[in-house]
Short mmCIF file of C-alpha atoms in Angstrom, two decimals:
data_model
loop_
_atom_site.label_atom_id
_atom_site.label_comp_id
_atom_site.label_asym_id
_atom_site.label_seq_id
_atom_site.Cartn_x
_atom_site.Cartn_y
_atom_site.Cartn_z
CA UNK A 1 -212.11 -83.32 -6.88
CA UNK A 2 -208.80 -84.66 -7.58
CA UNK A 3 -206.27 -84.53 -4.59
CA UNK A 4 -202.06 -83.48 -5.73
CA UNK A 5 -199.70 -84.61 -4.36
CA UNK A 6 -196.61 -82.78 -4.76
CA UNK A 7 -193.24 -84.96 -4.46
CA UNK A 8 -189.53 -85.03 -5.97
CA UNK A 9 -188.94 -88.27 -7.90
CA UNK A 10 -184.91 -87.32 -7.73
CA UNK A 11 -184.32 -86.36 -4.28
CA UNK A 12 -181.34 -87.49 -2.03
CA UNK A 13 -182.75 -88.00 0.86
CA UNK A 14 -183.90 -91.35 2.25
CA UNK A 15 -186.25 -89.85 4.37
CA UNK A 16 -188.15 -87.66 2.30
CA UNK A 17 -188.21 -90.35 -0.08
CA UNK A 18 -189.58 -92.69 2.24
CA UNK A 19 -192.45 -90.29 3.50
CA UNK A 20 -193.40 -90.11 -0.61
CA UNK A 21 -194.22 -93.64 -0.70
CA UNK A 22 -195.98 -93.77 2.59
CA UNK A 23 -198.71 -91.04 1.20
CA UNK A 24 -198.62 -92.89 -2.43
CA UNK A 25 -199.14 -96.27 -0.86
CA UNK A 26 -201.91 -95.24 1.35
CA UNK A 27 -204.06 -93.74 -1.13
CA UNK A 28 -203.71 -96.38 -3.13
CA UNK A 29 -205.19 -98.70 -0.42
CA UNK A 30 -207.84 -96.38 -0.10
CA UNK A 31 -208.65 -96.46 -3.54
CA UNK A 32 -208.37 -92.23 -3.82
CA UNK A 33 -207.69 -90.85 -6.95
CA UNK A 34 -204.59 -89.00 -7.32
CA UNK A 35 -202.17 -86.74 -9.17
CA UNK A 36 -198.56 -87.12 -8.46
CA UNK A 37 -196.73 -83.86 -9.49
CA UNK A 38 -193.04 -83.79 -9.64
CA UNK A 39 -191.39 -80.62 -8.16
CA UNK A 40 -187.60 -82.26 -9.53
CA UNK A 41 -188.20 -82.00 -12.92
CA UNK A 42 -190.86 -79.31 -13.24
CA UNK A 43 -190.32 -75.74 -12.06
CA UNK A 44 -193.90 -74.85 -12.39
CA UNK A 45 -194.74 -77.53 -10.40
CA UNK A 46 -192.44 -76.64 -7.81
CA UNK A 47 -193.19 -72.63 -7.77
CA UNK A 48 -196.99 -73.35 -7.62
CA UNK A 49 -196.23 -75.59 -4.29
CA UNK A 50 -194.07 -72.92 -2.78
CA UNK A 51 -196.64 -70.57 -3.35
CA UNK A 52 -199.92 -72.14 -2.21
CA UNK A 53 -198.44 -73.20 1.15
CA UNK A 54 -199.73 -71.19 3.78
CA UNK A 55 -196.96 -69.25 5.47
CA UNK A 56 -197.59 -70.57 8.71
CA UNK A 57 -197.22 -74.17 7.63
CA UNK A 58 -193.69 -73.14 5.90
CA UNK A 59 -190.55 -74.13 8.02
CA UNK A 60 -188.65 -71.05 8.96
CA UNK A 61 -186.62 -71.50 5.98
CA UNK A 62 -189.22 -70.42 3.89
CA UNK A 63 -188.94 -73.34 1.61
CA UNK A 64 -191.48 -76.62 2.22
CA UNK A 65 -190.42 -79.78 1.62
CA UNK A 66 -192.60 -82.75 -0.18
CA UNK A 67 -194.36 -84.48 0.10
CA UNK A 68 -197.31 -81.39 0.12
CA UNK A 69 -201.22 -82.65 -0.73
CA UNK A 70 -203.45 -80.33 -2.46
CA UNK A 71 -207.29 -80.79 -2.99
CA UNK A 72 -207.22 -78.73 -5.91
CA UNK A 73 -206.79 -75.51 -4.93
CA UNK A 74 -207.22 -76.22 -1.11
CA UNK A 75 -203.96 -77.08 0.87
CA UNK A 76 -203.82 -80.61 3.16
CA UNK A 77 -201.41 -80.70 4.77
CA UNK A 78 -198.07 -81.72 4.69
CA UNK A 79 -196.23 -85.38 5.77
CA UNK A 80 -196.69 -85.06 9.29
CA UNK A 81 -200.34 -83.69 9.60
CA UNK A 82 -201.13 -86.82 7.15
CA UNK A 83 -199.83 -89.28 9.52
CA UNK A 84 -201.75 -87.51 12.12
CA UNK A 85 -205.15 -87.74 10.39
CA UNK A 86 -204.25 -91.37 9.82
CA UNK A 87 -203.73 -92.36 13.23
CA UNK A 88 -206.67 -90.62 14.07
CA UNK A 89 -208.71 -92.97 11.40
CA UNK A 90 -209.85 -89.08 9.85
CA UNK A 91 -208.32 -89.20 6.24
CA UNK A 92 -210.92 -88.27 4.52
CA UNK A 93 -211.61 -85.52 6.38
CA UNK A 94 -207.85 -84.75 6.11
CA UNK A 95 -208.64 -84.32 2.02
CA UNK A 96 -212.11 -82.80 2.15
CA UNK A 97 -213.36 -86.25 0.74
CA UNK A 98 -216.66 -87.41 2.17
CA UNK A 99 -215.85 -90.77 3.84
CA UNK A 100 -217.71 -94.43 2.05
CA UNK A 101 -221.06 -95.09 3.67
CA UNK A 102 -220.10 -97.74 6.50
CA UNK A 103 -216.41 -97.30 7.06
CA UNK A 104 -215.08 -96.26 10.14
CA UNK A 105 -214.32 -92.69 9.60
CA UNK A 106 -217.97 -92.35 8.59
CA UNK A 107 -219.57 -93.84 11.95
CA UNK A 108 -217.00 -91.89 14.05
CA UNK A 109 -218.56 -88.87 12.09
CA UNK A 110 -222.11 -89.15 12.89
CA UNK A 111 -221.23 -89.61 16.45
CA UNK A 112 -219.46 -86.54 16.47
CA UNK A 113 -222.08 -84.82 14.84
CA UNK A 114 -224.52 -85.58 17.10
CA UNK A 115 -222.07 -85.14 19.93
CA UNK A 116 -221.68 -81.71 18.45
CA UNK A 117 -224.85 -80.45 17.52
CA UNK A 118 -227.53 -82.53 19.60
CA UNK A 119 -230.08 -84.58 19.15
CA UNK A 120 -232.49 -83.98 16.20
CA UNK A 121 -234.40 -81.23 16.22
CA UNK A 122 -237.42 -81.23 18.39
CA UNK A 123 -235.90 -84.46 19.80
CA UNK A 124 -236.70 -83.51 23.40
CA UNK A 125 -239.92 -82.57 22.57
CA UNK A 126 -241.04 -85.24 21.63
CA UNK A 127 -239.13 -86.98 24.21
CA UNK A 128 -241.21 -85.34 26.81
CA UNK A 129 -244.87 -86.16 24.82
CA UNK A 130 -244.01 -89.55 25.00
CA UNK A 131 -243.14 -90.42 28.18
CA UNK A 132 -246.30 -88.46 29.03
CA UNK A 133 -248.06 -90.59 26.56
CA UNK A 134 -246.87 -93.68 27.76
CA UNK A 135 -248.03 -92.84 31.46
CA UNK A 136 -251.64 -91.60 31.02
CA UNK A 137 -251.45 -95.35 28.23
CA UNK A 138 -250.16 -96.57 31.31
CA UNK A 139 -252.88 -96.15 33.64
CA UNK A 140 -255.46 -96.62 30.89
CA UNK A 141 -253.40 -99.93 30.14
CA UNK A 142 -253.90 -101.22 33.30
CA UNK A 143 -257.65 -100.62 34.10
CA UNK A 144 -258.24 -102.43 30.52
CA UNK A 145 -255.85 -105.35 32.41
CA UNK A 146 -258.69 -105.41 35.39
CA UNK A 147 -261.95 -105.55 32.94
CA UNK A 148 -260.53 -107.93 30.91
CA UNK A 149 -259.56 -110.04 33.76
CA UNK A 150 -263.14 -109.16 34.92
CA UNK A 151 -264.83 -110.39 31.75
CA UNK A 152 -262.37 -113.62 31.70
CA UNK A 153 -263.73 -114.85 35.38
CA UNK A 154 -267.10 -113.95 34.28
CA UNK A 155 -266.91 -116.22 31.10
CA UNK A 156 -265.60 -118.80 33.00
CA UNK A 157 -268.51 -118.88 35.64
CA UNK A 158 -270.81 -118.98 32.22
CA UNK A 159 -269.04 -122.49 30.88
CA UNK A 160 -269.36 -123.80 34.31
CA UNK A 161 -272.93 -122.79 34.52
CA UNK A 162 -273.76 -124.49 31.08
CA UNK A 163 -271.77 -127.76 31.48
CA UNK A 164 -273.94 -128.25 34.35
CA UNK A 165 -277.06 -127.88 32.54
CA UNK A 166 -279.13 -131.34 31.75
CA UNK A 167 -279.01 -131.93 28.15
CA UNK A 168 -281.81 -133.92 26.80
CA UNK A 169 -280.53 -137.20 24.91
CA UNK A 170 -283.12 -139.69 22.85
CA UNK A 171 -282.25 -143.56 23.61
CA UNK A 172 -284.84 -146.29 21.47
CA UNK A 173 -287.27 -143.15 21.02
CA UNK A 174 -287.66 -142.19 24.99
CA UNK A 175 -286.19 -138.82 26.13
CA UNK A 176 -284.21 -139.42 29.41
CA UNK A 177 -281.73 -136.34 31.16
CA UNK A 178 -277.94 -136.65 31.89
CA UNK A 179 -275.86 -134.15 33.66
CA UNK A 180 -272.65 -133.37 30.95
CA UNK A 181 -269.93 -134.61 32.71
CA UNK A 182 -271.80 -137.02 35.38
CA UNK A 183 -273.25 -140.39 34.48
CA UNK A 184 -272.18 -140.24 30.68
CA UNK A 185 -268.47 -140.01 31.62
CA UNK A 186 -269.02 -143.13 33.38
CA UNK A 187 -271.28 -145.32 30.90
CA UNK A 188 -268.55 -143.94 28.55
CA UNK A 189 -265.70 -145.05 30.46
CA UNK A 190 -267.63 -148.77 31.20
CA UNK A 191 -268.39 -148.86 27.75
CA UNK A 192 -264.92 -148.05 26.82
CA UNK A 193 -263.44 -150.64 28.90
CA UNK A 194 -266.52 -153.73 27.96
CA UNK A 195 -265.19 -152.95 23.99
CA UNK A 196 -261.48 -153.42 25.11
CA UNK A 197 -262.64 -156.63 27.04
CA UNK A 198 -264.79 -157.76 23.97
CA UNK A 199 -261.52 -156.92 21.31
CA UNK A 200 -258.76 -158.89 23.77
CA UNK A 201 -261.24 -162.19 24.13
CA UNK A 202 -261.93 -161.78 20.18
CA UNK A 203 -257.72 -161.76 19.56
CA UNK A 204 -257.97 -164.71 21.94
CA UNK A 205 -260.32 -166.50 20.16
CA UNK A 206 -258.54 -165.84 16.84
CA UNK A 207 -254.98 -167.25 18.61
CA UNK A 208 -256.34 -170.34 20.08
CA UNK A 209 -258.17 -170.88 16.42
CA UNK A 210 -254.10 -170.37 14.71
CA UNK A 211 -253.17 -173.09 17.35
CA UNK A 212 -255.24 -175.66 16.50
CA UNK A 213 -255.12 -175.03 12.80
CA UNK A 214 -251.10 -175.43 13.48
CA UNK A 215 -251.89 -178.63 15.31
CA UNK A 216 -254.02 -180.44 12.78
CA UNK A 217 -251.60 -179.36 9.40
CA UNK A 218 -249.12 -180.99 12.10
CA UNK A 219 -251.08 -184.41 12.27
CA UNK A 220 -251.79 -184.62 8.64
CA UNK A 221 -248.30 -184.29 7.80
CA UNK A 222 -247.15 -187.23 10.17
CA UNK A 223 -250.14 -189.43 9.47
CA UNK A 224 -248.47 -190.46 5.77
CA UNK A 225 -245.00 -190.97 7.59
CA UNK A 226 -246.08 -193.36 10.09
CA UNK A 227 -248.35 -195.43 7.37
CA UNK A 228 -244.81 -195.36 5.43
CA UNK A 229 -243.01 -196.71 8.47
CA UNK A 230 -245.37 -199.38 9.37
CA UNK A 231 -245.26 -201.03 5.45
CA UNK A 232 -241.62 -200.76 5.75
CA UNK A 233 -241.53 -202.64 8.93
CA UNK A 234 -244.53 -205.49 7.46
CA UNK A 235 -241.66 -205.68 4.75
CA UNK A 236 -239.00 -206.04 6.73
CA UNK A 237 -240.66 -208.78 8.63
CA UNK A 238 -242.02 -210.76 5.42
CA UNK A 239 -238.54 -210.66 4.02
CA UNK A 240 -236.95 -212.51 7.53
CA UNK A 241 -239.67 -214.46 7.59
CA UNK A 242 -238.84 -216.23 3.78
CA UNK A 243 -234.78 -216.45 5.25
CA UNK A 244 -236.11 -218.56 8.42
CA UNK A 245 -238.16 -221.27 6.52
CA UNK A 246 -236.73 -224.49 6.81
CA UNK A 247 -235.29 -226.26 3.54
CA UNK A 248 -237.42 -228.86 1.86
CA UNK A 249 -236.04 -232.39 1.10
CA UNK A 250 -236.42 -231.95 -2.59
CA UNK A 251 -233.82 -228.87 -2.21
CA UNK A 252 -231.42 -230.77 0.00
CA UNK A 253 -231.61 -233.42 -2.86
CA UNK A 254 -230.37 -231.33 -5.40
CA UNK A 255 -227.80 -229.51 -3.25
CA UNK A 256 -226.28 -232.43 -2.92
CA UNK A 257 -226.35 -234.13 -6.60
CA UNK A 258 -224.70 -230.27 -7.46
CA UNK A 259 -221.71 -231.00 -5.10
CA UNK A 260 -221.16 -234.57 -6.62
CA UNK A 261 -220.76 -233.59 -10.09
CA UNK A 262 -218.36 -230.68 -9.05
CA UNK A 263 -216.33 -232.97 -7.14
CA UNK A 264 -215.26 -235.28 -9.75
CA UNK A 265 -214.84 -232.66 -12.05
CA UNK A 266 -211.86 -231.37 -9.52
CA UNK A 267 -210.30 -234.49 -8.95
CA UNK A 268 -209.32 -234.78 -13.02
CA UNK A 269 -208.22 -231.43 -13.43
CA UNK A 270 -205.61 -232.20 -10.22
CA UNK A 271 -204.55 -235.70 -11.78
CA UNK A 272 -203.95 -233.91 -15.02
CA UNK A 273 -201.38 -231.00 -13.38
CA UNK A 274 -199.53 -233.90 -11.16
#
């Protein structure tokens, strides 16, 4: 289906030309396919728009004025009854088109259709059998709620009944009875707490061990200083020891015999520069 669209490309008037482009442009944004016909410069044009106009839609002139809109053979509507269907968001239904899946037009359709003709057939019907359904499922619901809440109290009773039983146990090869839950929790828990006694005094143990390991590495390192210091200090003491012995005669001797022969030797070397 292609929709005309009868218009005059040379007309005078502002208004009519204005009203052109408002059509044109809004098809366009709707993405419709089109025919523009010019009634100015084709007479069949123009005859078959004067024609196909219903007579009521004709101003009492006689003579309609573009722009017209055909769907094929099918007549529109005019300028105003397209600004109409567009304010009323019903376009496509102003050209007979079907409207896209999940536009507005299309949603405002349904509702009217069900507005119009009801809900779907045997709607109320079924209506009916269900809310029937739903309270006979109802009642039958709710006695299944009891004898399930029944049966939940009853298994309950049952694991109390066997956690109580005594439960034989072999220890070393002689069969002795405990009550689940009794004594065993309690040798468990004294047992739990003996192994967490026995692990802290074995980290203990292991710490003090670290210490003294620390301790000796610490005394073997220092033992080689202080042998180090001690020959230093014998050294020291053997060295003033040599300074504070007294001089010999023999070395006073020769101290003195050195000092003669210098002296003489100063004495000519002074006579010589006077």
């Amino acid at each position: 289906m292609v929709i005309k669209v009868f218009l005059a490309s040379s007309s005078g008037s502002t208004a009519i030309k204005k009203k052109q482009q408002d059509v044109l442009g809004f098809l366009e944004a709707l993405k419709v396919d089109y025919a523009p016909l010019d009634i100015a410069c084709n007479e069949d044009n123009r005859m078959w728009m004067r024609e196909n106009v219903p007579v009521e839609k004709k101003p009492t002139n006689g003579i309609p004025l573009p722009p017209q809109i055909f769907n094929e053979e099918s007549y529109c509507g005019d300028y105003e009854t397209f600004f109409d269907a567009k304010e009323d968001n019903a376009v496509y239904a102003f050209l007979g088109l079907p409207p896209p899946p999940g536009s507005k037009e299309a949603k405002e359709a349904e509702k009217a259709f069900i507005l119009e003709n009801g809900p779907v057939e045997n709607g109320t019907v079924e209506n009916e059998t269900v809310e029937s359904e739903t309270v006979e499922n109802g009642t039958d619901d709710a006695e299944d709620e009891e004898n399930l809440e029944a049966e939940e109290v009853e298994e309950e009773n049952l694991d109390d009944d066997s956690l109580k039983r005594e439960v034989p146990m072999e220890f070393n090869g002689d069969e002795h009875t405990h009550e689940v839950g009794g004594e065993t929790g309690e040798e468990a828990a004294e047992e739990a707490t003996e192994e967490d006694a026995a692990a802290e005094e074995k980290v203990a143990k292991e710490e003090e061990e670290a210490v003294k390991d620390t301790e000796e590495a610490a005394e073997d390192t220092k033992a080689p200083v202080k042998q180090e210091e001690a020959q230093e200090e014998v050294e020291d003491e053997e060295a003033k020891g040599e300074d504070d012995q007294p001089v010999s005669e023999e070395e006073e001797e020769l101290r003195q015999l050195e000092e003669e022969e210098e002296a003489p030797e100063v004495t000519e070397q002074e006579e010589e520069d006077e």
